[in-house]
Short mmCIF file of C-alpha atoms and ligand atoms in Angstrom, two decimals:
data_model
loop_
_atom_site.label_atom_id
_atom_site.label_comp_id
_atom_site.label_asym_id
_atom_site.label_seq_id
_atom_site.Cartn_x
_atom_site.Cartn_y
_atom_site.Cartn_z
CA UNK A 1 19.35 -21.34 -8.81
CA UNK A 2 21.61 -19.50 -6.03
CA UNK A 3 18.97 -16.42 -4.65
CA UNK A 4 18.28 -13.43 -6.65
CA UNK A 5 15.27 -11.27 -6.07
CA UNK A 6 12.70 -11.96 -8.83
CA UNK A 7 11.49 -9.63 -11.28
CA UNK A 8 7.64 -9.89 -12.48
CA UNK A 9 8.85 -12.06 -15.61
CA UNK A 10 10.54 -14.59 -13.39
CA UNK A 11 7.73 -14.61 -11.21
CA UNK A 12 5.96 -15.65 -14.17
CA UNK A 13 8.82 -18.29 -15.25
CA UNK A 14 8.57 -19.58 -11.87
CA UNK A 15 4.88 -20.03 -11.65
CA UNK A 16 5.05 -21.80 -15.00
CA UNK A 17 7.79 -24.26 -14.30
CA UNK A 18 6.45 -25.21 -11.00
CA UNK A 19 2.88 -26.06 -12.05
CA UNK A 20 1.16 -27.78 -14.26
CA UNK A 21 -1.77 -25.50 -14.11
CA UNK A 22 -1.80 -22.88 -16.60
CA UNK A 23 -0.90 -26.09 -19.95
CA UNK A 24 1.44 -25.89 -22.78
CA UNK A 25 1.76 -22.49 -24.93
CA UNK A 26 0.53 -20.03 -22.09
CA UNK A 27 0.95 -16.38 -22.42
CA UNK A 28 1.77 -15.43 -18.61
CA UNK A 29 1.87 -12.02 -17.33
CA UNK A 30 2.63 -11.24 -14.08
CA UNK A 31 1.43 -8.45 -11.78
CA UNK A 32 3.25 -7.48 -8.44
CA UNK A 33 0.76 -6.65 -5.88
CA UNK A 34 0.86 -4.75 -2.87
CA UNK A 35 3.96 -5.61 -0.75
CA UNK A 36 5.15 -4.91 2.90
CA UNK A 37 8.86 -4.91 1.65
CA UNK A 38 9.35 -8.18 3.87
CA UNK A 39 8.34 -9.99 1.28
CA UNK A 40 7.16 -9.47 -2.71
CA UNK A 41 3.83 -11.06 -3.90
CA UNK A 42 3.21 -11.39 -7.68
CA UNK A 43 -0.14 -12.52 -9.22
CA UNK A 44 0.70 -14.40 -12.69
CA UNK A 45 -2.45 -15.48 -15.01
CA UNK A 46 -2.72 -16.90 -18.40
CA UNK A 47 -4.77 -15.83 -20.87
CA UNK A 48 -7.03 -18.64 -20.12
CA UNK A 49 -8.26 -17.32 -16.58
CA UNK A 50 -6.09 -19.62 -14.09
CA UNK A 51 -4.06 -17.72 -11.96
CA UNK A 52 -1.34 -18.64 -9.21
CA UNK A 53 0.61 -16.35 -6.50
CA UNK A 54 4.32 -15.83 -6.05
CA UNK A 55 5.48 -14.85 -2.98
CA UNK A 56 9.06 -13.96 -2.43
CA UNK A 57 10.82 -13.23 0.74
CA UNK A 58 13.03 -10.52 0.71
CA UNK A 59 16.66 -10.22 2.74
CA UNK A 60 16.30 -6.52 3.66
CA UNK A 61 13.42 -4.65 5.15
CA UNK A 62 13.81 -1.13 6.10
CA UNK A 63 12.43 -1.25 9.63
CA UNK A 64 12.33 -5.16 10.53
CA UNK A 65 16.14 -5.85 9.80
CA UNK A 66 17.59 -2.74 11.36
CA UNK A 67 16.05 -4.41 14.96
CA UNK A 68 16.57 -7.90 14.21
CA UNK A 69 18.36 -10.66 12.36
CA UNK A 70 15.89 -12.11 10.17
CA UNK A 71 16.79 -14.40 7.79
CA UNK A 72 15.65 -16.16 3.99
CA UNK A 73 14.56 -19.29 6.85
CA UNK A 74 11.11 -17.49 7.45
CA UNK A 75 10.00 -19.00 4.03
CA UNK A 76 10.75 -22.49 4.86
CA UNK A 77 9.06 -22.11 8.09
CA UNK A 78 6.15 -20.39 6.40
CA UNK A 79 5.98 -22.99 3.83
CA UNK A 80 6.39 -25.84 6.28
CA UNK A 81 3.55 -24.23 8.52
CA UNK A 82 0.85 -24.40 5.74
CA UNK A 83 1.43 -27.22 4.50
CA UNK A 84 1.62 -29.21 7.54
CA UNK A 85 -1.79 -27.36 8.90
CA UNK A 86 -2.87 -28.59 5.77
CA UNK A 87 -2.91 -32.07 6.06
CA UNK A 88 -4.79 -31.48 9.05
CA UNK A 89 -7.97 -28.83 8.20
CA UNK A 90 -7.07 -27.86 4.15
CA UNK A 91 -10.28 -25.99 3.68
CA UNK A 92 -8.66 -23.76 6.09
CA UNK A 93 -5.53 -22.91 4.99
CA UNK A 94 -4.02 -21.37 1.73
CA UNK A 95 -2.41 -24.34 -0.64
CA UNK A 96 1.83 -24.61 -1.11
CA UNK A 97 1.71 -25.73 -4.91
CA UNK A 98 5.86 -25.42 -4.55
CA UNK A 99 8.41 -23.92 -2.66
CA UNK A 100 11.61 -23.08 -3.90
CA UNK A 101 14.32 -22.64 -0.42
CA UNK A 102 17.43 -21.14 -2.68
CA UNK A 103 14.90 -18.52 -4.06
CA UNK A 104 12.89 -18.51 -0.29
CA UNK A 105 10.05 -18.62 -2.76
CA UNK A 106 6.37 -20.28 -2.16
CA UNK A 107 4.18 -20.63 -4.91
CA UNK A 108 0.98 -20.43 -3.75
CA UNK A 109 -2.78 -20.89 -5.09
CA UNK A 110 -4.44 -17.29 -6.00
CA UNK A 111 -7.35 -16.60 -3.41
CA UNK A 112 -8.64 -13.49 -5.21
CA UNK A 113 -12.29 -14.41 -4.88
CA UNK A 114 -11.53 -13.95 -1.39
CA UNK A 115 -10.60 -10.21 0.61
CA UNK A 116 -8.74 -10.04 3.63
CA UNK A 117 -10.70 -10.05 7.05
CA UNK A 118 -9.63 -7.23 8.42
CA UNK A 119 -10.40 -4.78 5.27
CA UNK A 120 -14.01 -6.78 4.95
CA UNK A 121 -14.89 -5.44 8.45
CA UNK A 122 -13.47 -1.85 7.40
CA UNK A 123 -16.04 -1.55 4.61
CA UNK A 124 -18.71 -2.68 7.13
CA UNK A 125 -18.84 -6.26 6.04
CA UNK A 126 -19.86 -9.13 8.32
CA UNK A 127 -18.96 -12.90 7.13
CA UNK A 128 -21.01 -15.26 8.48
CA UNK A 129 -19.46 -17.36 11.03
CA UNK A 130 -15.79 -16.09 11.10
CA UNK A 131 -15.44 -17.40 14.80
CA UNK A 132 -16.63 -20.64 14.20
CA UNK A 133 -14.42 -21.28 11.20
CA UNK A 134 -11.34 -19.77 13.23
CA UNK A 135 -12.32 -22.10 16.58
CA UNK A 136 -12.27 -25.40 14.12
CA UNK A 137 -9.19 -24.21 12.64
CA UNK A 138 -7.38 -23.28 15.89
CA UNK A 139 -8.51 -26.59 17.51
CA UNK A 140 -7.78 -28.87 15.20
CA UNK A 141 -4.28 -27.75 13.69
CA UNK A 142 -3.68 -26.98 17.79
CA UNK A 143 -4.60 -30.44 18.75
CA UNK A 144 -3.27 -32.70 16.07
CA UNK A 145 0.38 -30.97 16.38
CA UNK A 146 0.56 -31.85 20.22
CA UNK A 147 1.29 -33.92 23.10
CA UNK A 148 -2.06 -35.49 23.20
CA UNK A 149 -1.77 -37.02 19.70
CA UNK A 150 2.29 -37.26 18.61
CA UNK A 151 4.78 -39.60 20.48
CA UNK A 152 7.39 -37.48 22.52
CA UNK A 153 10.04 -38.34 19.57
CA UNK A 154 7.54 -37.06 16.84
CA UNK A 155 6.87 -34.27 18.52
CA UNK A 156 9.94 -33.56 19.67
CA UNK A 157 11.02 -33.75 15.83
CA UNK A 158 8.23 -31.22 14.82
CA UNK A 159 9.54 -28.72 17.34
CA UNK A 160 13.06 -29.02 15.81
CA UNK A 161 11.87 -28.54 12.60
CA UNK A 162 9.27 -25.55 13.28
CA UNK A 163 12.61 -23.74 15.53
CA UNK A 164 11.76 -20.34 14.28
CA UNK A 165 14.31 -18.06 16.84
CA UNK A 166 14.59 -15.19 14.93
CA UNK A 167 10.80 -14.26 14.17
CA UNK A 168 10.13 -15.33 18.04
CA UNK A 169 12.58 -12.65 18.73
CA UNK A 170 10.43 -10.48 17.58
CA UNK A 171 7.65 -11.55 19.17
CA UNK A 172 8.90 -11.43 22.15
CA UNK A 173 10.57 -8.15 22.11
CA UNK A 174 7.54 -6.57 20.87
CA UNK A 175 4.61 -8.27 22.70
CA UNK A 176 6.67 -8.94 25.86
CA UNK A 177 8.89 -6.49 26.41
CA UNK A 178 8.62 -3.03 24.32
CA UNK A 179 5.33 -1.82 25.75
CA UNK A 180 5.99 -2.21 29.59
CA UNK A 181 9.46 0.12 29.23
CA UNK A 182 10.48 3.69 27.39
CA UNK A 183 11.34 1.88 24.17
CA UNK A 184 12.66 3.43 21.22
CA UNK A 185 10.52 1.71 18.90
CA UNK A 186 7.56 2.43 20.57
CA UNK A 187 5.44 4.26 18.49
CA UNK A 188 2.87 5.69 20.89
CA UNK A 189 4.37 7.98 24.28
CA UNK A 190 3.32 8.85 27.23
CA UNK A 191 2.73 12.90 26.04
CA UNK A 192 -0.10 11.45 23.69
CA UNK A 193 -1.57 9.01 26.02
CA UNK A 194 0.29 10.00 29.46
CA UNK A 195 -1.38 6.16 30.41
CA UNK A 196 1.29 4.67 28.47
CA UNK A 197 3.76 5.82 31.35
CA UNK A 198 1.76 3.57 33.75
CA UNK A 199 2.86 0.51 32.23
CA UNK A 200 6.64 0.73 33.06
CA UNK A 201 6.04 1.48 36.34
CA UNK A 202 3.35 -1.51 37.39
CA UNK A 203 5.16 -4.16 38.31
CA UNK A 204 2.26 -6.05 39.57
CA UNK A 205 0.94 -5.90 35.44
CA UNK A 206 4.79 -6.77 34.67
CA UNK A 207 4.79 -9.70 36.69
CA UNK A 208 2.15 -10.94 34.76
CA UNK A 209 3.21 -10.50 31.90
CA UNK A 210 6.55 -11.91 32.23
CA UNK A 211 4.85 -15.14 33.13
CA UNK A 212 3.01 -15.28 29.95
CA UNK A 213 6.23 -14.50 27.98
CA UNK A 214 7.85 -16.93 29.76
CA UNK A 215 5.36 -19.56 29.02
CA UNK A 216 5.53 -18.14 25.01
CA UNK A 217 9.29 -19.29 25.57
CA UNK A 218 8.85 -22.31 27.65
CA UNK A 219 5.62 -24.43 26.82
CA UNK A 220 5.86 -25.89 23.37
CA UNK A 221 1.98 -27.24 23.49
CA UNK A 222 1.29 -27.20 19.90
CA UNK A 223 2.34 -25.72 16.77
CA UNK A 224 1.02 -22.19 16.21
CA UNK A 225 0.78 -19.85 13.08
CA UNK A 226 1.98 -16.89 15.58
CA UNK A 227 0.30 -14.27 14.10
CA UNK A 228 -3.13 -14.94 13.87
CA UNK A 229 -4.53 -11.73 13.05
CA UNK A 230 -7.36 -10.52 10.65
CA UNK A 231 -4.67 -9.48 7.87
CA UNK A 232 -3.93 -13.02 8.11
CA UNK A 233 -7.10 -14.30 7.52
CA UNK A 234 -8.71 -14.41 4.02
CA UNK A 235 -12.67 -14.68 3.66
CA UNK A 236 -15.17 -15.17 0.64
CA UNK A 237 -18.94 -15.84 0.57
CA UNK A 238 -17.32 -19.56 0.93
CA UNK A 239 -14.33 -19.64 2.22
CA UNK A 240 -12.05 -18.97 4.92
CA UNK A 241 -8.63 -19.34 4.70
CA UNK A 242 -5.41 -18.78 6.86
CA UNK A 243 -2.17 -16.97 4.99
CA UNK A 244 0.88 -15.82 6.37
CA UNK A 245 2.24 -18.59 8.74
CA UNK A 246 6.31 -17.04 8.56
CA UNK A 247 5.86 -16.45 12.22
CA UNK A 248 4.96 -20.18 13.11
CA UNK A 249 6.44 -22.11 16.31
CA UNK A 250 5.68 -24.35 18.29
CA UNK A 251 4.31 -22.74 21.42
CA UNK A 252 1.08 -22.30 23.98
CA UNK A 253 -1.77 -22.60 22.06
CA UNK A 254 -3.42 -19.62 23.51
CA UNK A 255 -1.27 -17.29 21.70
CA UNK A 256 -2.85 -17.89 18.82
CA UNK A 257 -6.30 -17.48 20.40
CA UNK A 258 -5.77 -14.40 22.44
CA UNK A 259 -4.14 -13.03 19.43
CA UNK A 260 -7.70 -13.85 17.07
CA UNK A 261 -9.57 -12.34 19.81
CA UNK A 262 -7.40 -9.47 20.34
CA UNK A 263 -7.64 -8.84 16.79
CA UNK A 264 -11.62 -8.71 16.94
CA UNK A 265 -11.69 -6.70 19.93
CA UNK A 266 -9.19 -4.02 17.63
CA UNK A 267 -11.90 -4.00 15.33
CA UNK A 268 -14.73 -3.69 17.56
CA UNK A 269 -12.79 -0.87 19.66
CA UNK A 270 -12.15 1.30 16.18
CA UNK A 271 -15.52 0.54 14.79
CA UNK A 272 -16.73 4.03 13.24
CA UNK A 273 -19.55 4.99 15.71
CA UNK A 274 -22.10 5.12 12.36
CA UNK A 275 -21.27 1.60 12.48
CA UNK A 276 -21.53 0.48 15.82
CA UNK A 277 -25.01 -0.28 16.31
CA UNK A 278 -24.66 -3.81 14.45
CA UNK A 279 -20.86 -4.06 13.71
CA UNK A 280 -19.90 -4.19 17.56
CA UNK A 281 -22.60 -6.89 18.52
CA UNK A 282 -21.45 -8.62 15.69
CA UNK A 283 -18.18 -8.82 16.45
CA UNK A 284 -18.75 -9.58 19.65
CA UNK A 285 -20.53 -12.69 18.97
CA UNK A 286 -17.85 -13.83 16.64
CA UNK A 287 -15.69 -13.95 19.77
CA UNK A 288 -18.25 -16.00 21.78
CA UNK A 289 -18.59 -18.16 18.58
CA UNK A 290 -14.92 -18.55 18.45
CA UNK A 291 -14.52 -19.75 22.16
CA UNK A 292 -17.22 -22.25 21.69
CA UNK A 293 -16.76 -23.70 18.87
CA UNK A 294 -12.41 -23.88 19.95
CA UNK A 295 -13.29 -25.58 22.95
CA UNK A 296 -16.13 -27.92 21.94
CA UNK A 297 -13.75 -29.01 19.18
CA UNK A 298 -11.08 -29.14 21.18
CA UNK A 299 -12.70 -31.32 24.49
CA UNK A 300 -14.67 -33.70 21.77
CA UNK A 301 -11.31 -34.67 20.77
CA UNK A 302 -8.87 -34.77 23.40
CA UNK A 303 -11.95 -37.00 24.47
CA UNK A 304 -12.14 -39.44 21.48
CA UNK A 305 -8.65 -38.66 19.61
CA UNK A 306 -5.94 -38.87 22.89
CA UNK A 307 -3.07 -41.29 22.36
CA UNK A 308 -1.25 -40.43 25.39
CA UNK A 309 -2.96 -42.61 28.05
CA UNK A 310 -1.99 -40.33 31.09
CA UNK A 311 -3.28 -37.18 28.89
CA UNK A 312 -6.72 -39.21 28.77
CA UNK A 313 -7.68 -37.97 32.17
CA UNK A 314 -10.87 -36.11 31.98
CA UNK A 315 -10.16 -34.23 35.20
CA UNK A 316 -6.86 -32.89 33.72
CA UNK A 317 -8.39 -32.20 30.02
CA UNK A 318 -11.05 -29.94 31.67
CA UNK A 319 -7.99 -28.43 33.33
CA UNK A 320 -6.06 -27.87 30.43
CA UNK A 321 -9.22 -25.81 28.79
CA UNK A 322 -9.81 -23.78 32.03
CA UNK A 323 -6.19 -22.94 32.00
CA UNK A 324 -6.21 -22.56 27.66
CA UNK A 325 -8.87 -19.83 28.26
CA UNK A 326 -7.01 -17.76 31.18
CA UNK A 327 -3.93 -17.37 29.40
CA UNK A 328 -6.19 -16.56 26.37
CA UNK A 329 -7.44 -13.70 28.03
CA UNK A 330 -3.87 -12.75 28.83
CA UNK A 331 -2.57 -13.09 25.47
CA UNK A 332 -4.99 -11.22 24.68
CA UNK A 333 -4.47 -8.56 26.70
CA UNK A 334 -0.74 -8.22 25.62
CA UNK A 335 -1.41 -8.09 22.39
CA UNK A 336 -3.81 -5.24 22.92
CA UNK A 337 -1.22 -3.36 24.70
CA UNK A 338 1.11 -3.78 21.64
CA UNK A 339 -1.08 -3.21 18.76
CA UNK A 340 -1.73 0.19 20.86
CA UNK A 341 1.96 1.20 22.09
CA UNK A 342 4.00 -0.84 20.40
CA UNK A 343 6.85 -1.14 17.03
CA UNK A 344 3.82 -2.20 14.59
CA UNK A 345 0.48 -0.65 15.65
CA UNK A 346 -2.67 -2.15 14.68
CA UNK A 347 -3.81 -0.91 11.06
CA UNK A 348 -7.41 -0.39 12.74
CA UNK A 349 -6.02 2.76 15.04
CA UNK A 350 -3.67 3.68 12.21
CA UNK A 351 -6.46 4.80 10.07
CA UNK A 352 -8.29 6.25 12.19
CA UNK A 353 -8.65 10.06 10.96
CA UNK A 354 -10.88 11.72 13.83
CA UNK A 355 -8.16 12.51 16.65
CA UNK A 356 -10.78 12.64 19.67
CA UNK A 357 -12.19 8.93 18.95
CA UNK A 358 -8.34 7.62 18.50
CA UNK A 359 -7.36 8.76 21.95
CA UNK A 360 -10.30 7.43 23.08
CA UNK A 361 -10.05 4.01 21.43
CA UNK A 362 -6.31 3.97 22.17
CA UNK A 363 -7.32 4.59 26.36
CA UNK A 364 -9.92 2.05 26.42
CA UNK A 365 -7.38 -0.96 24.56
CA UNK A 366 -4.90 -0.12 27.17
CA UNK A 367 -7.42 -0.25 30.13
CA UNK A 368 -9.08 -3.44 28.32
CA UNK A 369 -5.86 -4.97 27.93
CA UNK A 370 -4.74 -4.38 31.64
CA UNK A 371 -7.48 -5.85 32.91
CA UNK A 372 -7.17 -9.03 30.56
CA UNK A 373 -4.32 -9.75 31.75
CA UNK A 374 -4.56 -8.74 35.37
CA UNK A 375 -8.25 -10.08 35.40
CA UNK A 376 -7.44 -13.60 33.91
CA UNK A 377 -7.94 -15.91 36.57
CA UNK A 378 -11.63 -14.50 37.22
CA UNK A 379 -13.51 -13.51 33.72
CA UNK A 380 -15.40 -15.34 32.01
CA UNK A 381 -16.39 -15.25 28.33
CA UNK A 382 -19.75 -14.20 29.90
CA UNK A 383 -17.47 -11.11 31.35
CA UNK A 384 -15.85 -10.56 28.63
CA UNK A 385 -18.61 -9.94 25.95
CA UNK A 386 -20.18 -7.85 28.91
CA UNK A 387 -17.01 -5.55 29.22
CA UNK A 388 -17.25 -5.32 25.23
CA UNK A 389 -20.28 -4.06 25.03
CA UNK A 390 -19.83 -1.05 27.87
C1 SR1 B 1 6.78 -6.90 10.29
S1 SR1 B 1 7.02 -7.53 11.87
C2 SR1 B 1 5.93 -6.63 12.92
C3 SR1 B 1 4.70 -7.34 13.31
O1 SR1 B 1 3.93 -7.61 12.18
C4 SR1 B 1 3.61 -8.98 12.12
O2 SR1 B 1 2.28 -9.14 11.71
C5 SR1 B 1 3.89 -9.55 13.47
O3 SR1 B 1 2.76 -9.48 14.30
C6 SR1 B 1 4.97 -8.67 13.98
O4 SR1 B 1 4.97 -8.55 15.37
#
């Protein structure tokens, strides 16, 4: 069927042809839910209590297309993404039942047990864990998709297939470049927060931060979901589950890990001060759980699970780590600066209502950030946490 943008009813027609899950002689109904107008989402149940999600990209969006050319692709690449992450962790990562390319449709299972990380930590929730689950997810998917594991053909093969230009476009206009210049699309300046200004004119911090975009261009280490923040992360009492992969790519694995801990610093930073007494040691842990648990993972098996015999050095696997976690921090950093200046700020400083606490939370991301990435060769996690907590 040639594209066509799907109503609720052939949502539901869709969902019923595709699986074998809700039987014969179903009554479907089919609910659209909240949408970013990149892409629509439809929940369709039967009357028996199964339900199964439709998600549709879309070819226009109001702001994303007028910027860049983003094609139906991102569905196939999003689709690809979970499904081959997978085969590798599935209890972390949403299941593909189908996926349709002419309709750029996925049909997805229905997580609705589950609530989005980053609106659990708004209503002052605190899943148990988070960074542990995130640092097995991010090392294993990370590990299993690169050099030390797939033949140069096979891996070369993956990267063809996971060539995602357009959405990396994005990226790196809007990580990489926006922030350190007067930008149009900017959506913070330099008369709210006149430290904004500081950043076009430091070209010791642009420097820096060109190398790390030019790694995100250059060093194909593994593939990543590219956009690994907390509205991309799904938790229940039992679950934790990764959603949203359209951005995946093969690139340096710490882009996905300074973007997770970027994303929990956001949330720690905005934290309603009624809140902060347990919410910010909390979430600070979560990022010292994350780093350990990553990088046991990861060293346990680029110890036991390396094909490539020159990659079984131990003296350059420790060096791969030391130099995961520096550019971590700079990732980090970047995407701190973004989330705070850039085209799509972070939800967390979006809703925040008192004026005197934003300006405050959006000066100490952009100092925090800075010194991430300028500060990358020296801090430790130890460091880190201790900066957090000032
Ligand atoms: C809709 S594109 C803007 C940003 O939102 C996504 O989550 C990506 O991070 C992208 O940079």
């Amino acid at each position: 069927m040639p594209y066509q943008r799907l109503s609720p009813k052939d949502a539901a027609l869709f969902a019923d042809k595709h699986s074998d899950l809700f039987g014969d002689h179903s009554q479907l109904t089919a609910e659209q839910l909240d949408t970013n107008g990149l892409n629509q989402v439809f929940r369709v149940k039967n009357n028996r209590g199964t339900s199964l999600i439709v998600k549709q990209a879309l070819p226009e969006h109001s702001g994303l297309t007028q910027h860049w050319p983003v094609s139906l692709h991102r569905a196939q690449i999003e689709a690809d993404v979970l499904k081959y992450q997978a085969k590798i962790c599935p209890e972390y990562l949403v299941e593909v039942l189908f996926y349709d390319q002419e309709l750029a449709a996925l049909l997805l299972e229905d997580l609705s047990d589950c609530a989005v990380l980053r609106n659990a930590f708004s209503v002052g929730q605190q899943p148990q864990n988070i960074g542990i689950h995130l640092g097995r997810y991010l090392a294993k998917t990370s590990f299993y998709s690169s050099d030390f594991v797939l033949t140069g053909p096979v891996k070369k093969a993956r990267q063809l297939q996971f060539n995602n230009p357009e959405l990396c476009l994005v990226t790196e206009d809007l990580v990489f470049t926006d922030p350190y210049c007067n930008h149009e699309r900017n959506s913070l300046n330099f008369v709210q927060v006149p430290q904004v200004q500081e950043l076009w004119i430091n070209e010791a911090l642009q420097a820096e931060v060109a190398q790390l975009k030019a790694d995100f261009l250059a060093k194909p280490q593994a593939l990543l979901h590219g956009d690994l923040h907390c509205g991309n992360i799904l938790v229940s009492h039992e679950e934790y589950k990764v959603i949203g992969a359209e951005f995946g790519c093969y690139g340096p694995i710490a882009f996905d890990a300074g973007t997770f801990i970027a994303s929990l610093i956001l949330n720690l930073v905005t934290q309603n001060p009624a809140n902060t007494t347990s919410a910010r040691p909390y979430l600070s842990n979560q990022i010292d759980l994350f780093w350990q648990e990553f990088s046991t993972v990861f060293s346990t098996l680029m110890q036991k699970e390396t094909k490539d015999q020159s990659f079984q050095n131990s003296l350059y696997q420790q060096r791969f780590l030391q130099q995961l976690w520096r550019d971590t921090l700079g990732y980090a950093g970047c995407e701190l600066i973004r989330r705070t200046v850039g085209w799509a700020p972070a939800p967390e400083l979006q809703q925040l209502t008192n004026a005197g606490f934003k300006l405050q939370a959006q000066r100490q991301l952009l100092t925090l950030g800075q010194d991430l990435i300028m500060q990358r060769q020296q801090i430790t996690v130890a460091n880190l946490l201790a900066k957090l907590a000032e």
